[in-house]
Coordinates of C-alpha atoms and ligand atoms in Angstrom, one line a residue:
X5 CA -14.7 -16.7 24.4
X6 CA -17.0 -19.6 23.0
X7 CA -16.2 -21.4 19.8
X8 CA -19.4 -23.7 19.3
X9 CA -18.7 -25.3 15.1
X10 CA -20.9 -27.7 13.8
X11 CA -19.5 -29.5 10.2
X12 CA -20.3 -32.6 8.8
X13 CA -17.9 -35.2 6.8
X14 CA -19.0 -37.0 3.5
X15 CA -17.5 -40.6 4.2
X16 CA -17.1 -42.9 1.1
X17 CA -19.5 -45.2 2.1
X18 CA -22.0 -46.0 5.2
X19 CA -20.3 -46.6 8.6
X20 CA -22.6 -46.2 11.1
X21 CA -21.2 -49.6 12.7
X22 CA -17.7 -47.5 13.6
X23 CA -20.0 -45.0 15.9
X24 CA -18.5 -46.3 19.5
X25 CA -14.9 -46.9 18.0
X26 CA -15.5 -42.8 17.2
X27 CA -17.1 -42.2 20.5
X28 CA -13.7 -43.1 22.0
X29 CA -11.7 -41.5 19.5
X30 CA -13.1 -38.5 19.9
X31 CA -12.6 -38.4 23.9
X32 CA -9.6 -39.4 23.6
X33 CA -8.3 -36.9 21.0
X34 CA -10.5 -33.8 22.4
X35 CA -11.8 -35.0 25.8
X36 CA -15.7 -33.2 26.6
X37 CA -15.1 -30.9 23.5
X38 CA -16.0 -32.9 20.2
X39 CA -18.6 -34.6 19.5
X40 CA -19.9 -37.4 16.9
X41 CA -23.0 -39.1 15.0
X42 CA -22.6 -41.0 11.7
X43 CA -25.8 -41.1 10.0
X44 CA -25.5 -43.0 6.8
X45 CA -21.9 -41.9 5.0
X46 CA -22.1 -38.5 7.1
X47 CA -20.3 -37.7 10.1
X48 CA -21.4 -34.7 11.6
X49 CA -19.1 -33.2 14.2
X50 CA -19.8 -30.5 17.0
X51 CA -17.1 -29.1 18.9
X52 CA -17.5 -26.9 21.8
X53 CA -14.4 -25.0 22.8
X54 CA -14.3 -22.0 25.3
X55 CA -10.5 -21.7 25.4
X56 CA -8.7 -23.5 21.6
X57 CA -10.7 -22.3 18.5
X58 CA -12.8 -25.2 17.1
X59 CA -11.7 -25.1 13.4
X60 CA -8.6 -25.7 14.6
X61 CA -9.9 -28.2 16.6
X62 CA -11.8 -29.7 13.6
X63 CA -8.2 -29.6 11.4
X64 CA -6.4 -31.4 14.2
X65 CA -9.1 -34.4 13.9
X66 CA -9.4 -34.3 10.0
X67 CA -6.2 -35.7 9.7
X68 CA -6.5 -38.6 12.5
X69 CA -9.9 -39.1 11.6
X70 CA -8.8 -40.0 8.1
X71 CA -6.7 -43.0 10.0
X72 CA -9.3 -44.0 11.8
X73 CA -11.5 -44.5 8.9
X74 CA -8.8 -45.7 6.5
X75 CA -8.4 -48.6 8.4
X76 CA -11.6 -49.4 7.6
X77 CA -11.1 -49.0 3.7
X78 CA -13.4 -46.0 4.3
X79 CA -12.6 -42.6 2.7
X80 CA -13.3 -38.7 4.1
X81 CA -15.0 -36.9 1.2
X82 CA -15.4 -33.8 2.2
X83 CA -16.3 -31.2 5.2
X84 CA -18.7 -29.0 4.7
X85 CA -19.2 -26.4 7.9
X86 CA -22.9 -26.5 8.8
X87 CA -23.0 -24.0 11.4
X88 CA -20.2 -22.2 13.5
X89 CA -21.2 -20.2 16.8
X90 CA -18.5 -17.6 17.9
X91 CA -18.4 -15.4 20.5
X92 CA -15.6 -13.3 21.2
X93 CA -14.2 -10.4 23.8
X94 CA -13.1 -7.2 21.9
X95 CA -11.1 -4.5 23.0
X96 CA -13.4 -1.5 22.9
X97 CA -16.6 -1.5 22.4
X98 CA -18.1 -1.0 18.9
X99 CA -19.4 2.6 18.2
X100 CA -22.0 1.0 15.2
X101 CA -22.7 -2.0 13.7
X102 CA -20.3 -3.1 10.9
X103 CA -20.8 -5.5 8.3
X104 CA -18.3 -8.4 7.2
X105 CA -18.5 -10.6 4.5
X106 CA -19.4 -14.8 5.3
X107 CA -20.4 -13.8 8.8
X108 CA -23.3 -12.5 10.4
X109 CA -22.0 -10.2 13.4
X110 CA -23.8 -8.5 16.3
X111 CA -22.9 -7.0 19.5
X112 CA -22.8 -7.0 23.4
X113 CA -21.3 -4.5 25.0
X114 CA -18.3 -5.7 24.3
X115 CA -19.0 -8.8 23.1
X116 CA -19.0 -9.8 19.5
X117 CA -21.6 -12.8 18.3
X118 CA -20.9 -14.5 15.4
X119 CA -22.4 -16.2 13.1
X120 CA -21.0 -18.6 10.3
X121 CA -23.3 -20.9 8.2
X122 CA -23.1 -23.2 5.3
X123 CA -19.7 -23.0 3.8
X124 CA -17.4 -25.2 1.9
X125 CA -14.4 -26.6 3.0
X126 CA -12.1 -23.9 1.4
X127 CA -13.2 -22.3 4.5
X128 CA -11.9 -24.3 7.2
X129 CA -8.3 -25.1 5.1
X130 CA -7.9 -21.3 4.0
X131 CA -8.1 -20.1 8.0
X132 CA -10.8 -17.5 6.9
X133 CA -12.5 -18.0 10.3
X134 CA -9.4 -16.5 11.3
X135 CA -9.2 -13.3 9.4
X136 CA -13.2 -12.8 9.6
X137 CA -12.3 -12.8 13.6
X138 CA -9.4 -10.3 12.9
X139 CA -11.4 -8.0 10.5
X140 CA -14.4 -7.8 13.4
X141 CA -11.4 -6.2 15.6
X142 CA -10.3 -4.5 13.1
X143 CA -13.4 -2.5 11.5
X144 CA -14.3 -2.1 15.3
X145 CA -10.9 -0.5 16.5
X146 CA -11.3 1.6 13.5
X147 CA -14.2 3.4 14.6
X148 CA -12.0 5.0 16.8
X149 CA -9.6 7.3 14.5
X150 CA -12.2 7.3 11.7
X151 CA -11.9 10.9 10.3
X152 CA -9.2 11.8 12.7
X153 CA -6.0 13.1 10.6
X154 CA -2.9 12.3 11.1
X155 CA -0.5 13.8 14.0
X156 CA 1.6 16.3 12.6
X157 CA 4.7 17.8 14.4
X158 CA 7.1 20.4 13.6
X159 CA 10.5 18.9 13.7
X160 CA 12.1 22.1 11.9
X161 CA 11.8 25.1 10.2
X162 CA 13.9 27.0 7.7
X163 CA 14.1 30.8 7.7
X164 CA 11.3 32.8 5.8
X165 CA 12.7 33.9 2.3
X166 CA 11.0 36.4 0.1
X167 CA 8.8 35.6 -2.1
X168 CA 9.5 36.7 -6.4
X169 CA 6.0 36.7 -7.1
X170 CA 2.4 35.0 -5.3
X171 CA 1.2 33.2 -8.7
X172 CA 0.2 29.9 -9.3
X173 CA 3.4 28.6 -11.7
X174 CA 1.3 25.6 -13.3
X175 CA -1.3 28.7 -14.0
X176 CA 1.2 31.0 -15.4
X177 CA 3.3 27.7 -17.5
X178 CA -0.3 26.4 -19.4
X179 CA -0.5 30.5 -20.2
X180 CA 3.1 30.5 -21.8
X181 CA 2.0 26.7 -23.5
X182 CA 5.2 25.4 -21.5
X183 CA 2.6 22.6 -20.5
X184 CA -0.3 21.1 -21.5
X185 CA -3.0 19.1 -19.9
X186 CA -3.4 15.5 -21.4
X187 CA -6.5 14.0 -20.0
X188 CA -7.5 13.4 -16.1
X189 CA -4.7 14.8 -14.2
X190 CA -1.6 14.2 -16.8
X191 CA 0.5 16.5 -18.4
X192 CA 3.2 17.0 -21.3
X193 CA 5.7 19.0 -20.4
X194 CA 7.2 21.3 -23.6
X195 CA 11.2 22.1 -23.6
X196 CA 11.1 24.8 -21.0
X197 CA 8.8 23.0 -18.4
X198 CA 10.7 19.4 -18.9
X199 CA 14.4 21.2 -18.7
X200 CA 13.1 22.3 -14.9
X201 CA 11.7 18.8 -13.9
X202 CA 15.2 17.2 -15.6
X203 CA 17.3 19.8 -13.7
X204 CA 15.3 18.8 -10.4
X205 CA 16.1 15.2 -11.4
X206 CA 19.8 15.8 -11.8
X207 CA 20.2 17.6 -8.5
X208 CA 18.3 15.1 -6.7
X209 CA 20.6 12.2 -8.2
X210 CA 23.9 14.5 -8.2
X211 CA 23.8 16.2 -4.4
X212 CA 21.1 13.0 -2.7
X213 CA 21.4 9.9 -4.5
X214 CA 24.9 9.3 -5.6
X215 CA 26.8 10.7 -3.0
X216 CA 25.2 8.9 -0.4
X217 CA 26.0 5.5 -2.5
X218 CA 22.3 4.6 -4.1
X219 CA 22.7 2.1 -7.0
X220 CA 20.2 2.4 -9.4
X221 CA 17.7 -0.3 -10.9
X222 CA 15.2 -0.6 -13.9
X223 CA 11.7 -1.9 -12.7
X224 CA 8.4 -2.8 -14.7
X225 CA 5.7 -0.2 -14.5
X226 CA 3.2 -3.0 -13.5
X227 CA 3.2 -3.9 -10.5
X228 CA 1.1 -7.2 -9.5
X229 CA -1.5 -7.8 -6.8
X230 CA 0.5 -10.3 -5.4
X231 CA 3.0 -7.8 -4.7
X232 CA 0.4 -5.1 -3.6
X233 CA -1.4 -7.9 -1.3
X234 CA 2.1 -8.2 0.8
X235 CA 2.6 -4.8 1.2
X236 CA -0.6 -3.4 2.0
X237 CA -1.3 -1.1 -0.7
X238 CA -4.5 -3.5 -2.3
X239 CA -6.2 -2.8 0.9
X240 CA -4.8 0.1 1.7
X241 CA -6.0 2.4 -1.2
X242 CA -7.9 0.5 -3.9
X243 CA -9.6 3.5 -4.8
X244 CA -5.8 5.3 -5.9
X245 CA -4.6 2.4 -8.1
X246 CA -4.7 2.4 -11.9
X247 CA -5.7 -1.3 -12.9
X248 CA -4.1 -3.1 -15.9
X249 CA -6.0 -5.3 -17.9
X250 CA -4.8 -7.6 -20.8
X251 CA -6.5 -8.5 -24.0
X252 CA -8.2 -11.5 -23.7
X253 CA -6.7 -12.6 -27.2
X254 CA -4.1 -10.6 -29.5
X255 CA -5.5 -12.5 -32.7
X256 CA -7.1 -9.7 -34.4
X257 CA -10.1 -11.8 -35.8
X258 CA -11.5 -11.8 -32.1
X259 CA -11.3 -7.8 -32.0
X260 CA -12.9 -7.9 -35.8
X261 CA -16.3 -6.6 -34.3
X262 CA -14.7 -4.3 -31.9
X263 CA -12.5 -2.7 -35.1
X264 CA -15.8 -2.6 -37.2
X265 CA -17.9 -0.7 -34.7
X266 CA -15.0 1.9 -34.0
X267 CA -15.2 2.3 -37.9
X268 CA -18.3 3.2 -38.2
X269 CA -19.1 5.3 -34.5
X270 CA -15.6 6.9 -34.8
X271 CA -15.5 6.2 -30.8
X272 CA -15.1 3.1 -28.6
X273 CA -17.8 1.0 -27.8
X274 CA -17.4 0.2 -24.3
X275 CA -19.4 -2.8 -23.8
X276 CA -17.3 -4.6 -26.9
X277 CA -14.4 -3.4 -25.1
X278 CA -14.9 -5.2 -21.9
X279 CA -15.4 -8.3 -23.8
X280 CA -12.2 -8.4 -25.1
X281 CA -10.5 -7.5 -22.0
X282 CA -9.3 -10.0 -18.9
X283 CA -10.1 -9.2 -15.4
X284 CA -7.0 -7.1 -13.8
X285 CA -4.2 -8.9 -12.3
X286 CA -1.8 -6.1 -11.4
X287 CA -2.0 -2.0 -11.8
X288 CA 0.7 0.7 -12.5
X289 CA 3.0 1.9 -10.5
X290 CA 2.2 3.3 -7.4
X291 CA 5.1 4.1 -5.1
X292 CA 8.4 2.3 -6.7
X293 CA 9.0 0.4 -3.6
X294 CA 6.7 -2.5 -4.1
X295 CA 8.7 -4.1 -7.2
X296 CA 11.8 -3.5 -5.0
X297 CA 10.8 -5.4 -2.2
X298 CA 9.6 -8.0 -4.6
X299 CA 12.3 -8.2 -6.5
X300 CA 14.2 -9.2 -3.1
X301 CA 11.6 -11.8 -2.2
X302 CA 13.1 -14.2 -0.4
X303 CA 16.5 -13.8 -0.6
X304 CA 19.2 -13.7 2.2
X305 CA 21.4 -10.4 1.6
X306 CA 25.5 -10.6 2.5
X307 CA 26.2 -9.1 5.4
X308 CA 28.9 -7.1 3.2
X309 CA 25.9 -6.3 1.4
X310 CA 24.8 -3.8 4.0
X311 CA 22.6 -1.6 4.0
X312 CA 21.5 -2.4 0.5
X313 CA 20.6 1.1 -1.0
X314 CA 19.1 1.3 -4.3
X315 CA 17.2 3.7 -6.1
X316 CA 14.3 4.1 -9.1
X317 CA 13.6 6.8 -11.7
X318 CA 12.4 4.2 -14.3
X319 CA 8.7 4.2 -14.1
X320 CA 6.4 7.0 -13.0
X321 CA 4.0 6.5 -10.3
X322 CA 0.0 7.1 -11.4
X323 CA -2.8 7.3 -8.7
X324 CA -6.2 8.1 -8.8
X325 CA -6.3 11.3 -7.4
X326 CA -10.2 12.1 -8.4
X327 CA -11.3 15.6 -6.6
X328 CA -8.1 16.3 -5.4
X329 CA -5.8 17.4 -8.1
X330 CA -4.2 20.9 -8.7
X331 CA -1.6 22.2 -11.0
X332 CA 1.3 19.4 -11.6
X333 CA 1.1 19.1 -7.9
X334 CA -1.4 17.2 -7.3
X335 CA -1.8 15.3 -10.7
X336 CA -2.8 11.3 -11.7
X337 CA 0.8 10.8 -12.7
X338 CA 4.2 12.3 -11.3
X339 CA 7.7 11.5 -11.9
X340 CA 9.5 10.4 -8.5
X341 CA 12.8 9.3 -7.7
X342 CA 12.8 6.5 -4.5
X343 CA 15.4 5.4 -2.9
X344 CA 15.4 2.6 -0.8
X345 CA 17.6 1.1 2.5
X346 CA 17.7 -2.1 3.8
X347 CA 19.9 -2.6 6.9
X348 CA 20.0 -3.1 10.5
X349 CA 18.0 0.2 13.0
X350 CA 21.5 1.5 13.4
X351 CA 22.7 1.8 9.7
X352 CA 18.6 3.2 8.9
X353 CA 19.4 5.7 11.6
X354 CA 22.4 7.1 10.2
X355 CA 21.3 6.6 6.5
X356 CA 18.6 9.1 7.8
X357 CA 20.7 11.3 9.2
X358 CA 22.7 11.9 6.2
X359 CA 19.6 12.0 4.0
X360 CA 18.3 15.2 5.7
X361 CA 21.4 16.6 5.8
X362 CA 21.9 16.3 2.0
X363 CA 18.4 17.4 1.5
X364 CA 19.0 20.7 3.9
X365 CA 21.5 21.0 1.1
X366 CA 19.7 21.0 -1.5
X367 CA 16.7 23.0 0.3
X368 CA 18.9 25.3 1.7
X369 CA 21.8 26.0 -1.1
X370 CA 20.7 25.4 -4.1
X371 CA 17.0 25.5 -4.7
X372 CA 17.0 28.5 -1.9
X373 CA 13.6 27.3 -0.5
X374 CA 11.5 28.5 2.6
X375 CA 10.5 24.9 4.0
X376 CA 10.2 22.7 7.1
X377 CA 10.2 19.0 8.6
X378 CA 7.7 17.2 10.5
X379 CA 7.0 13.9 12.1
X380 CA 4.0 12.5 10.8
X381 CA 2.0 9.4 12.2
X382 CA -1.3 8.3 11.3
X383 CA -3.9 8.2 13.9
X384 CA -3.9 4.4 14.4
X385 CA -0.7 3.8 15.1
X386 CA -0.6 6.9 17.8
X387 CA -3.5 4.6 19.0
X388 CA -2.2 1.5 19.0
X389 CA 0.9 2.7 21.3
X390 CA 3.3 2.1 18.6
X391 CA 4.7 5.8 18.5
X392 CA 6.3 6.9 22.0
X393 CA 8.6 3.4 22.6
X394 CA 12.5 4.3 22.1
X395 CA 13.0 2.0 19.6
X396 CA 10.2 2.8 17.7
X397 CA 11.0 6.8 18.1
X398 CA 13.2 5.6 14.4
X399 CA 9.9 4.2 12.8
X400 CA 7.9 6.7 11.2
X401 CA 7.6 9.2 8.3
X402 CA 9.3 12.9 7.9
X403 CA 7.3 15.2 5.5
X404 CA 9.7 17.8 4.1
X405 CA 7.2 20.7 3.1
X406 CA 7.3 23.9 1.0
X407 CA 5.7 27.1 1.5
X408 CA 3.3 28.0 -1.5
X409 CA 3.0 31.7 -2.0
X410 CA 0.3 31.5 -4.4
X411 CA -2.0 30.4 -2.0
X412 CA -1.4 33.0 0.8
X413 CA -1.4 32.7 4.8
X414 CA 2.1 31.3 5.3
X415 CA 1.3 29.8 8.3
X416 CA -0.9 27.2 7.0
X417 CA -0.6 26.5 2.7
X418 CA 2.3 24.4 2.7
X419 CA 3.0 21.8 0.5
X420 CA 4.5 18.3 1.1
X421 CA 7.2 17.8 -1.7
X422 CA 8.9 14.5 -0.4
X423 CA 9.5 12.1 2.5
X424 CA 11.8 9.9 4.5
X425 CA 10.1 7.1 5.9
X426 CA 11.4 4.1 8.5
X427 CA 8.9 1.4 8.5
X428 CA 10.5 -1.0 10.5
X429 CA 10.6 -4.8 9.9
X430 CA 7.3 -4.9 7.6
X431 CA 8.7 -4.8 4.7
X432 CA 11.0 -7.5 4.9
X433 CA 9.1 -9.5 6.9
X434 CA 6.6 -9.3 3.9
X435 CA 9.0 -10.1 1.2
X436 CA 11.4 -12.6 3.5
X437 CA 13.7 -10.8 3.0
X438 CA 16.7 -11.9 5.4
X439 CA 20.6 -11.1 6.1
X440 CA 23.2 -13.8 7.4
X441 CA 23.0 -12.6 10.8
X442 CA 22.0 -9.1 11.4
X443 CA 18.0 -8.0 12.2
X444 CA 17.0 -6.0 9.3
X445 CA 14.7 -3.1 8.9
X446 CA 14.4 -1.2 5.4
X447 CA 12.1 2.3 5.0
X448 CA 12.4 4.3 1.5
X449 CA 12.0 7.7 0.7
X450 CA 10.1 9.9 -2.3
X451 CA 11.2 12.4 -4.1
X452 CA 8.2 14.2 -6.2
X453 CA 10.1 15.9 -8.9
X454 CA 6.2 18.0 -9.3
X455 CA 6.6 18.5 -6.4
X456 CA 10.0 20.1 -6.1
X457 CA 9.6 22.2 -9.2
X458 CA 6.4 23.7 -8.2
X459 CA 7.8 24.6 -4.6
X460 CA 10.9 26.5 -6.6
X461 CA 8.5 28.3 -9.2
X462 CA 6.0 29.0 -6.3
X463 CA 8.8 30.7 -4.5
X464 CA 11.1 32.0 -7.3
X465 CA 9.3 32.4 -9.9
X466 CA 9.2 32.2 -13.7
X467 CA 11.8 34.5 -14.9
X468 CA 15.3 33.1 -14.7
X469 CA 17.1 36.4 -13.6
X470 CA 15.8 35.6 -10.2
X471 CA 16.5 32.3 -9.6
X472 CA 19.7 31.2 -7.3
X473 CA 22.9 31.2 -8.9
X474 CA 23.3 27.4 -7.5
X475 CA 20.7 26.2 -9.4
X476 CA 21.3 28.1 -12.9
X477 CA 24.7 26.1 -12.8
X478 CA 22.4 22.9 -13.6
X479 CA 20.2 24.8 -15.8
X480 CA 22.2 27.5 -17.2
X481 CA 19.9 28.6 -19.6
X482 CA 15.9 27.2 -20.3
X483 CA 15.1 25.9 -24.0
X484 CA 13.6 28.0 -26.6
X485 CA 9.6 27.4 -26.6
X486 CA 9.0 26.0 -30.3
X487 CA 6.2 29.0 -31.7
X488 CA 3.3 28.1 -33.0
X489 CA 0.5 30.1 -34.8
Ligands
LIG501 P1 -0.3 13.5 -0.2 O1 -0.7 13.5 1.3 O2 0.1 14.8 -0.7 O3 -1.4 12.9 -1.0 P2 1.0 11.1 0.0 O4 1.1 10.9 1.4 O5 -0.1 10.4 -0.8 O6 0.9 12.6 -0.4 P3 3.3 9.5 -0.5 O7 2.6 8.3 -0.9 O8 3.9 9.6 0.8 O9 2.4 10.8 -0.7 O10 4.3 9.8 -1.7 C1 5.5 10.4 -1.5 C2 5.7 11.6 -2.4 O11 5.2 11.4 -3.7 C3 5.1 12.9 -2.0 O12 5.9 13.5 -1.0 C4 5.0 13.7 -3.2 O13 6.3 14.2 -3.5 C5 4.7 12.6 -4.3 N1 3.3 12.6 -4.6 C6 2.4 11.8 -4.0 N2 1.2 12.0 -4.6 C7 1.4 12.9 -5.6 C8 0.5 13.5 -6.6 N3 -0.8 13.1 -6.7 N4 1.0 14.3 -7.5 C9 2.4 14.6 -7.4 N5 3.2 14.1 -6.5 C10 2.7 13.2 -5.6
LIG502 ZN1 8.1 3.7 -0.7
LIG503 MG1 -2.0 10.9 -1.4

């Protein structure tokens, strides 16, 4: 490790007559690792540092040297970093180059070089140095899983159950006009089709939900970066969210040439359009989690409080699902319920416990499904030894999935339809979010409505005769389709 930063400090006025008062300031502060020239009213500053970072080095001084000079009715201006030298150890050794932004970055073996020049002092307060350093690792121990999928195990499987039929039900519904595509990857649902999706709502809430003591809470359908930033999700998937802009103005004289254009082409003219509009500060809905978490931010909960279990149906979630979209169930915006626990690992244990067996319910009893459970982890954090420790065995997701007729070979076209997921102490952490005494954890679970009514009509079918008496008794009978001519 070598951390060799050059900066120089804009002093109010000339003070080259201080220079040996700093030559013993600086050895006694940092010893054989800073050193200092005034030149005029600039200081410039090198410290050489094989074991403490330098900018942190260089923060520790500021602050003295702003004493020092003060006495002297002299002032520190600015620091401006000139040149910083870094060279650090990584892990593994890089696969290809990478690029970051600021920094110029080559390898070694396992040896990063890097390169910092020029940059304003936003750069030393803000720790970027920092996160540059951890991106490098990063980007590098990337390389590793790039492309791998995730690991995928079979926790358990139901019975097979005959099939009614092998169509596609989102197919078969557009046919009989029960619903109708509304632009990328959006649907309205007529009567018949929005009578399933409520019926799947009320079992969900009735048989999941209630009975295992969720409350239930309103949320905005914005949800803002700040929010996104904590939990991951900005960095995560930028590519899947749906960004919100504002108007830049509501006063209709600043939209008067937009308004006149769109009278006379009949369409929108773009360009005009992006005038009037502010850069994005937040996005719609993506998983209903977020605005829960942030909604806690910062509180400490009673320990009577616990496990704090609340649910949404509010807002629906909308992601950019580009190539990828099939049917209603794989669309740019679904309807889920999510329910989410906050508690210490024991109560998140048994809160999963009793989720999956309500959900066997369900599965089993009234929707009459063929369907399994897996353990799924990502590839990095198989990698990074998180998955394996006994403590950690409760951290983690559960896919429950559907066999999909339609699409043949049973032993592969299966269909996640939900998840229960434990992810520790990130969350909260995130959020500070805290309890009087006990250690908390929190995970949440999804519930894709789509999801669960294309698994029953992939399986069941269209015609009501054949569906499970359990289920009729929350839809006894579907809505007439209005006719049209
Ligand atoms: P997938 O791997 O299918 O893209 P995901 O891992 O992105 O799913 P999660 O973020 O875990 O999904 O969301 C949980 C639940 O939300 C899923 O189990 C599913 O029921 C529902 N869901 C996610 N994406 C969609 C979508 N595009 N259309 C309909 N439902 C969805
Ligand atoms: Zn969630
Ligand atoms: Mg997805």
């Amino acid at each position: 490790m070598k951390f060799d930063l050059e900066c120089s400090i804009t002093l109010s006025k000339e003070a080259e007559n201080l220079q040996e008062e700093l030559n013993k300031f600086l050895k006694d502060m940092a010893g054989e690792e800073a050193r200092g020239e005034i030149r005029g009213d600039k200081l410039h500053l090198r410290v050489v540092s094989t074991k403490k970072r330098s900018h942190q080095i260089v923060l520790f001084l500021y602050k003295r040297l702003a004493m020092l000079f003060g006495k002297n009715r002299i002032g520190l201006r600015d620091i401006h970093l000139d040149r910083y030298d870094i060279e650090i150890e990584l892990d593994k050794e890089p696969i290809k180059e990478i690029e970051v932004p600021y920094a110029k970055v080559e390898f070694d073996g396992k040896k990063a070089k890097i390169l910092i020049e020029n940059k304003g002092e936003e750069f030393l307060w803000e720790n970027y140095v920092d996160r540059i350093i951890r991106l490098i690792r990063e980007k590098v121990e990337r390389q590793y899983y790039e492309g791998k999928k995730e690991y995928w195990q079979l926790i358990w499987q139901s019975e097979e159950k005959k099939e009614a039929w092998n169509k596609d039900p989102s197919e078969e519904m557009q046919k009989r006009g029960w619903i109708k595509l509304m632009g990328k990857g959006k649907w309205f649902f007529f009567p018949p089709a929005a009578s399933i999706m409520r019926a799947m709502e009320k079992i969900a809430i009735e048989e999941v939900v209630k009975p295992l003591g969720f409350k239930e809470i309103i949320q905005p359908m914005h949800v803002s970066f700040e929010t996104w930033i904590k939990t991951g999700h900005l960095e995560g998937m930028p590519g899947e969210i749906y960004y919100i802009c504002e108007p830049k103005s509501r006063e209709i004289e600043e939209w008067e040439k937009f308004v006149d254009l769109l009278k006379i082409k009949r369409k929108v003219d773009e360009a005009e359009l992006m005038k009037n509009l502010k850069p994005p500060k937040e996005g719609v809905c993506y998983a209903q989690c977020p605005n829960i978490y942030a909604s806690l931010a910062g509180k400490t909960i009673a320990e009577d409080s616990l496990p704090l279990l609340i649910f949404d149906r509010s807002t629906p979630s909308d992601r950019y699902e580009a190539g990828g979209k099939h049917g209603i169930e794989r669309v740019d915006e679904f309807h889920r319920i999510e329910i989410v626990y906050i508690g210490t690992k024991e109560q998140l244990a048994e809160i999963r416990e009793k989720l999956i067996e309500r959900y066997r319910y369900v599965f089993d009893d009234i929707l009459d499904l063929e369907w399994r459970m897996a353990k799924v982890t990502p590839f990095y954090l198989q990698q990074a030894g998180i998955v394996g420790k006994e403590e950690d065995e409760l951290k983690g997701t559960i896919d429950f999935e559907a066999w999909l007729p339609y699409r043949g070979d049973r032993s592969k076209e299966w269909l996640e339809i939900q998840n229960v997921s434990i992810v520790g102490e990130k969350y909260v952490k995130a959020f500070n979010i805290k309890a009087q005494r006990s250690q908390l954890w929190s995970g949440c679970s999804g519930i894709g409505l789509e999801r669960w009514m294309v698994a029953f009509l992939a399986q069941k079918g269209l015609e009501t005769e054949n569906w499970p008496k359990a289920f009729k008794k929350y839809l006894p009978e579907l809505p007439e389709m209005p006719k049209f001519l």
